[in-house]
């Protein structure tokens, strides 16, 4: 192989197999895609050791992608149940799967996930470090944190969330500007605690060059985590969040100097009117790197319905420039999601992503809607089910409530406007 990473290949004018596959799926010219990868505006997470990968592109001019979080925890440690979620997530067309396991046989679960997943696989190595080493958090060394990163890379992880932007300066900014919900990022809170306990710089910031060397060796895409993402509307777009974003922009340029692909993680909770400014701010400060958002959740009052609050924010964010949506399920803030919760979250995120793609004019996005509208005009129920984002649910609703006139539904029956207009236009008297 005469290139180190997808970015390195693109800068050398090489079109990789992964670029060709992505260009075909996205209906874009492969040379255009290659130039976007070279510029850091598109990433193709594709670890050299992920043999089962069907590569996808994330970034400018491409369809908005969605990510699914899963994994085992101390309270819910059924590995087979989580692997069933993996299989279901792939069936539901998730573009990426993040393994957030923090308990038990994390390495076994991660390797099994990578073996079966054609979707890109992401992890948060700091979780695994806390689980892996039989010692207190403050006793884990910087070298041990990096060793976990390298093990994940060897296993075939395509992208990793690393909270390298929470340096001492960003931590001081957080401390000077009090928040309602403090630091809600799990990884960010662990690193903040480690820094305070040891009175030392964030190891991923201090040894960032070593981290980049690992990423370059395996072509791991660096997902620069937002440790200071807002966990409430009150904390959105505050000094800590913006300070960290400035640091992430600097770290992005340093990664690109080593041909390491980068995407930026973003908020979080924020009011509707703050979403567009945040998207513009990220793209400006982080030099057009792809933006990966959790939500944003546009209100704090809907536990049990946060897949909806997230989908609202995600559609607006993606239409304004976000490239990658992390799904949120109805179980957010409440429990580990079930299979049904996961499905609800995936469908909500896919709807948000598709709605944004229509607004952005992504090639082919609108054709899906036009085909559905044609099927509705024709009262072609089978075609409607085929085109539905969730065919299973659409069919179930139809079966549960059968109309007297089979080509209508039980909402309107003989008064069906579509059926009657078809008759009138075709010269048939009602």
PDB file of C-alpha atoms in Angstrom, residues 166-310:
ATOM      1  CA  UNK A 166     -10.467  19.665  27.191  1.00  0.00           C
ATOM      2  CA  UNK A 167      -7.026  20.992  28.058  1.00  0.00           C
ATOM      3  CA  UNK A 168      -6.065  22.912  31.194  1.00  0.00           C
ATOM      4  CA  UNK A 169      -7.082  26.214  29.613  1.00  0.00           C
ATOM      5  CA  UNK A 170     -10.519  24.914  28.615  1.00  0.00           C
ATOM      6  CA  UNK A 171     -10.986  23.383  32.068  1.00  0.00           C
ATOM      7  CA  UNK A 172     -10.158  26.734  33.671  1.00  0.00           C
ATOM      8  CA  UNK A 173     -12.703  28.443  31.427  1.00  0.00           C
ATOM      9  CA  UNK A 174     -15.321  25.929  32.570  1.00  0.00           C
ATOM     10  CA  UNK A 175     -14.468  26.595  36.212  1.00  0.00           C
ATOM     11  CA  UNK A 176     -14.708  30.374  35.821  1.00  0.00           C
ATOM     12  CA  UNK A 177     -18.071  30.206  34.074  1.00  0.00           C
ATOM     13  CA  UNK A 178     -20.412  28.109  36.196  1.00  0.00           C
ATOM     14  CA  UNK A 179     -22.900  25.861  34.444  1.00  0.00           C
ATOM     15  CA  UNK A 180     -26.278  24.489  35.402  1.00  0.00           C
ATOM     16  CA  UNK A 181     -25.413  20.902  34.393  1.00  0.00           C
ATOM     17  CA  UNK A 182     -21.589  21.031  34.563  1.00  0.00           C
ATOM     18  CA  UNK A 183     -19.897  18.440  32.288  1.00  0.00           C
ATOM     19  CA  UNK A 184     -22.380  15.836  30.998  1.00  0.00           C
ATOM     20  CA  UNK A 185     -20.001  14.064  28.614  1.00  0.00           C
ATOM     21  CA  UNK A 186     -19.037  10.750  30.223  1.00  0.00           C
ATOM     22  CA  UNK A 187     -15.594  10.756  28.653  1.00  0.00           C
ATOM     23  CA  UNK A 188     -15.134  14.446  29.338  1.00  0.00           C
ATOM     24  CA  UNK A 189     -16.054  14.070  32.995  1.00  0.00           C
ATOM     25  CA  UNK A 190     -13.606  11.180  33.427  1.00  0.00           C
ATOM     26  CA  UNK A 191     -10.746  13.143  31.893  1.00  0.00           C
ATOM     27  CA  UNK A 192     -11.604  16.275  33.878  1.00  0.00           C
ATOM     28  CA  UNK A 193     -11.544  14.203  37.065  1.00  0.00           C
ATOM     29  CA  UNK A 194      -8.205  12.635  36.054  1.00  0.00           C
ATOM     30  CA  UNK A 195      -6.720  16.081  35.391  1.00  0.00           C
ATOM     31  CA  UNK A 196      -7.888  17.448  38.738  1.00  0.00           C
ATOM     32  CA  UNK A 197      -6.795  14.384  40.692  1.00  0.00           C
ATOM     33  CA  UNK A 198      -3.321  14.422  39.133  1.00  0.00           C
ATOM     34  CA  UNK A 199      -2.963  18.178  38.600  1.00  0.00           C
ATOM     35  CA  UNK A 200      -1.807  17.349  35.078  1.00  0.00           C
ATOM     36  CA  UNK A 201      -2.659  18.199  31.510  1.00  0.00           C
ATOM     37  CA  UNK A 202      -5.149  16.029  29.624  1.00  0.00           C
ATOM     38  CA  UNK A 203      -3.014  13.090  28.396  1.00  0.00           C
ATOM     39  CA  UNK A 204      -4.671  13.117  24.973  1.00  0.00           C
ATOM     40  CA  UNK A 205      -3.760  16.788  24.578  1.00  0.00           C
ATOM     41  CA  UNK A 206      -0.255  16.497  26.047  1.00  0.00           C
ATOM     42  CA  UNK A 207       0.593  13.458  23.928  1.00  0.00           C
ATOM     43  CA  UNK A 208      -1.468  14.405  20.895  1.00  0.00           C
ATOM     44  CA  UNK A 209       1.376  13.663  18.480  1.00  0.00           C
ATOM     45  CA  UNK A 210       1.557  10.087  19.745  1.00  0.00           C
ATOM     46  CA  UNK A 211      -2.197   9.764  19.355  1.00  0.00           C
ATOM     47  CA  UNK A 212      -1.934  10.975  15.749  1.00  0.00           C
ATOM     48  CA  UNK A 213       0.811   8.455  15.010  1.00  0.00           C
ATOM     49  CA  UNK A 214      -1.510   5.638  16.088  1.00  0.00           C
ATOM     50  CA  UNK A 215      -4.375   6.987  13.986  1.00  0.00           C
ATOM     51  CA  UNK A 216      -2.136   7.339  10.951  1.00  0.00           C
ATOM     52  CA  UNK A 217      -0.785   3.792  11.289  1.00  0.00           C
ATOM     53  CA  UNK A 218      -4.244   2.199  11.080  1.00  0.00           C
ATOM     54  CA  UNK A 219      -6.169   4.991   9.313  1.00  0.00           C
ATOM     55  CA  UNK A 220      -8.409   5.669  12.282  1.00  0.00           C
ATOM     56  CA  UNK A 221     -10.592   8.739  11.853  1.00  0.00           C
ATOM     57  CA  UNK A 222     -10.263  11.005  14.858  1.00  0.00           C
ATOM     58  CA  UNK A 223     -13.632  12.133  16.192  1.00  0.00           C
ATOM     59  CA  UNK A 224     -12.654  15.046  18.390  1.00  0.00           C
ATOM     60  CA  UNK A 225     -15.082  14.845  21.289  1.00  0.00           C
ATOM     61  CA  UNK A 226     -16.898  17.787  22.849  1.00  0.00           C
ATOM     62  CA  UNK A 227     -16.310  17.291  26.549  1.00  0.00           C
ATOM     63  CA  UNK A 228     -18.009  20.623  27.217  1.00  0.00           C
ATOM     64  CA  UNK A 229     -21.103  20.004  25.151  1.00  0.00           C
ATOM     65  CA  UNK A 230     -24.160  21.543  26.815  1.00  0.00           C
ATOM     66  CA  UNK A 231     -26.364  19.170  28.786  1.00  0.00           C
ATOM     67  CA  UNK A 232     -29.138  21.732  29.128  1.00  0.00           C
ATOM     68  CA  UNK A 233     -30.515  24.705  27.220  1.00  0.00           C
ATOM     69  CA  UNK A 234     -29.064  26.953  29.918  1.00  0.00           C
ATOM     70  CA  UNK A 235     -25.475  25.893  29.119  1.00  0.00           C
ATOM     71  CA  UNK A 236     -25.649  26.109  25.314  1.00  0.00           C
ATOM     72  CA  UNK A 237     -23.090  28.213  23.431  1.00  0.00           C
ATOM     73  CA  UNK A 238     -21.336  29.246  26.640  1.00  0.00           C
ATOM     74  CA  UNK A 239     -17.697  30.114  27.221  1.00  0.00           C
ATOM     75  CA  UNK A 240     -16.598  26.547  27.974  1.00  0.00           C
ATOM     76  CA  UNK A 241     -18.179  25.121  24.823  1.00  0.00           C
ATOM     77  CA  UNK A 242     -16.694  27.823  22.598  1.00  0.00           C
ATOM     78  CA  UNK A 243     -13.272  27.630  24.260  1.00  0.00           C
ATOM     79  CA  UNK A 244     -13.099  23.897  23.609  1.00  0.00           C
ATOM     80  CA  UNK A 245     -14.248  24.384  20.017  1.00  0.00           C
ATOM     81  CA  UNK A 246     -11.355  26.790  19.416  1.00  0.00           C
ATOM     82  CA  UNK A 247      -8.933  24.145  20.701  1.00  0.00           C
ATOM     83  CA  UNK A 248     -10.575  21.487  18.504  1.00  0.00           C
ATOM     84  CA  UNK A 249      -9.967  23.690  15.474  1.00  0.00           C
ATOM     85  CA  UNK A 250      -6.266  23.870  16.324  1.00  0.00           C
ATOM     86  CA  UNK A 251      -6.103  20.107  16.871  1.00  0.00           C
ATOM     87  CA  UNK A 252      -7.818  19.551  13.514  1.00  0.00           C
ATOM     88  CA  UNK A 253      -5.059  21.392  11.645  1.00  0.00           C
ATOM     89  CA  UNK A 254      -2.401  19.449  13.551  1.00  0.00           C
ATOM     90  CA  UNK A 255      -4.065  16.152  12.572  1.00  0.00           C
ATOM     91  CA  UNK A 256      -4.292  17.148   8.920  1.00  0.00           C
ATOM     92  CA  UNK A 257      -0.546  17.837   8.928  1.00  0.00           C
ATOM     93  CA  UNK A 258      -0.143  14.092   9.551  1.00  0.00           C
ATOM     94  CA  UNK A 259      -2.854  13.103   7.038  1.00  0.00           C
ATOM     95  CA  UNK A 260      -5.177  11.964   9.833  1.00  0.00           C
ATOM     96  CA  UNK A 261      -8.882  12.276   9.049  1.00  0.00           C
ATOM     97  CA  UNK A 262     -10.904  14.337  11.525  1.00  0.00           C
ATOM     98  CA  UNK A 263     -14.508  15.047  12.372  1.00  0.00           C
ATOM     99  CA  UNK A 264     -15.745  17.309  15.154  1.00  0.00           C
ATOM    100  CA  UNK A 265     -18.360  16.345  17.727  1.00  0.00           C
ATOM    101  CA  UNK A 266     -20.911  18.915  18.771  1.00  0.00           C
ATOM    102  CA  UNK A 267     -23.860  19.707  20.998  1.00  0.00           C
ATOM    103  CA  UNK A 268     -25.854  18.663  22.841  1.00  0.00           C
ATOM    104  CA  UNK A 269     -28.859  20.596  24.146  1.00  0.00           C
ATOM    105  CA  UNK A 270     -29.730  23.994  22.673  1.00  0.00           C
ATOM    106  CA  UNK A 271     -32.691  26.141  21.710  1.00  0.00           C
ATOM    107  CA  UNK A 272     -33.843  26.117  18.092  1.00  0.00           C
ATOM    108  CA  UNK A 273     -32.549  29.619  17.404  1.00  0.00           C
ATOM    109  CA  UNK A 274     -29.012  28.685  18.491  1.00  0.00           C
ATOM    110  CA  UNK A 275     -28.590  25.736  16.127  1.00  0.00           C
ATOM    111  CA  UNK A 276     -27.744  27.633  12.928  1.00  0.00           C
ATOM    112  CA  UNK A 277     -25.159  29.893  14.617  1.00  0.00           C
ATOM    113  CA  UNK A 278     -23.520  26.842  16.191  1.00  0.00           C
ATOM    114  CA  UNK A 279     -23.225  25.065  12.849  1.00  0.00           C
ATOM    115  CA  UNK A 280     -21.649  28.159  11.278  1.00  0.00           C
ATOM    116  CA  UNK A 281     -19.288  28.582  14.240  1.00  0.00           C
ATOM    117  CA  UNK A 282     -18.075  24.977  14.078  1.00  0.00           C
ATOM    118  CA  UNK A 283     -17.469  25.050  10.337  1.00  0.00           C
ATOM    119  CA  UNK A 284     -15.572  28.330  10.688  1.00  0.00           C
ATOM    120  CA  UNK A 285     -13.445  27.473  13.710  1.00  0.00           C
ATOM    121  CA  UNK A 286     -12.761  23.886  12.592  1.00  0.00           C
ATOM    122  CA  UNK A 287     -11.977  24.713   8.978  1.00  0.00           C
ATOM    123  CA  UNK A 288     -14.864  22.867   7.331  1.00  0.00           C
ATOM    124  CA  UNK A 289     -14.229  19.504   9.021  1.00  0.00           C
ATOM    125  CA  UNK A 290     -17.318  17.251   9.104  1.00  0.00           C
ATOM    126  CA  UNK A 291     -19.577  17.946  12.072  1.00  0.00           C
ATOM    127  CA  UNK A 292     -21.055  15.123  14.183  1.00  0.00           C
ATOM    128  CA  UNK A 293     -23.896  16.219  16.485  1.00  0.00           C
ATOM    129  CA  UNK A 294     -25.769  14.579  19.350  1.00  0.00           C
ATOM    130  CA  UNK A 295     -29.244  15.874  18.620  1.00  0.00           C
ATOM    131  CA  UNK A 296     -29.250  18.732  19.288  1.00  0.00           C
ATOM    132  CA  UNK A 297     -32.108  18.293  21.772  1.00  0.00           C
ATOM    133  CA  UNK A 298     -34.224  21.432  21.501  1.00  0.00           C
ATOM    134  CA  UNK A 299     -36.016  21.201  24.848  1.00  0.00           C
ATOM    135  CA  UNK A 300     -35.203  19.620  28.207  1.00  0.00           C
ATOM    136  CA  UNK A 301     -38.738  18.635  29.276  1.00  0.00           C
ATOM    137  CA  UNK A 302     -39.453  15.478  27.269  1.00  0.00           C
ATOM    138  CA  UNK A 303     -37.967  12.360  28.926  1.00  0.00           C
ATOM    139  CA  UNK A 304     -39.384   9.393  27.070  1.00  0.00           C
ATOM    140  CA  UNK A 305     -39.688  11.452  23.886  1.00  0.00           C
ATOM    141  CA  UNK A 306     -36.135  12.686  23.370  1.00  0.00           C
ATOM    142  CA  UNK A 307     -35.928  10.888  20.015  1.00  0.00           C
ATOM    143  CA  UNK A 308     -38.431  13.539  18.887  1.00  0.00           C
ATOM    144  CA  UNK A 309     -36.662  16.529  20.469  1.00  0.00           C
ATOM    145  CA  UNK A 310     -33.447  15.227  18.917  1.00  0.00           C
TER     146      UNK A 310
END
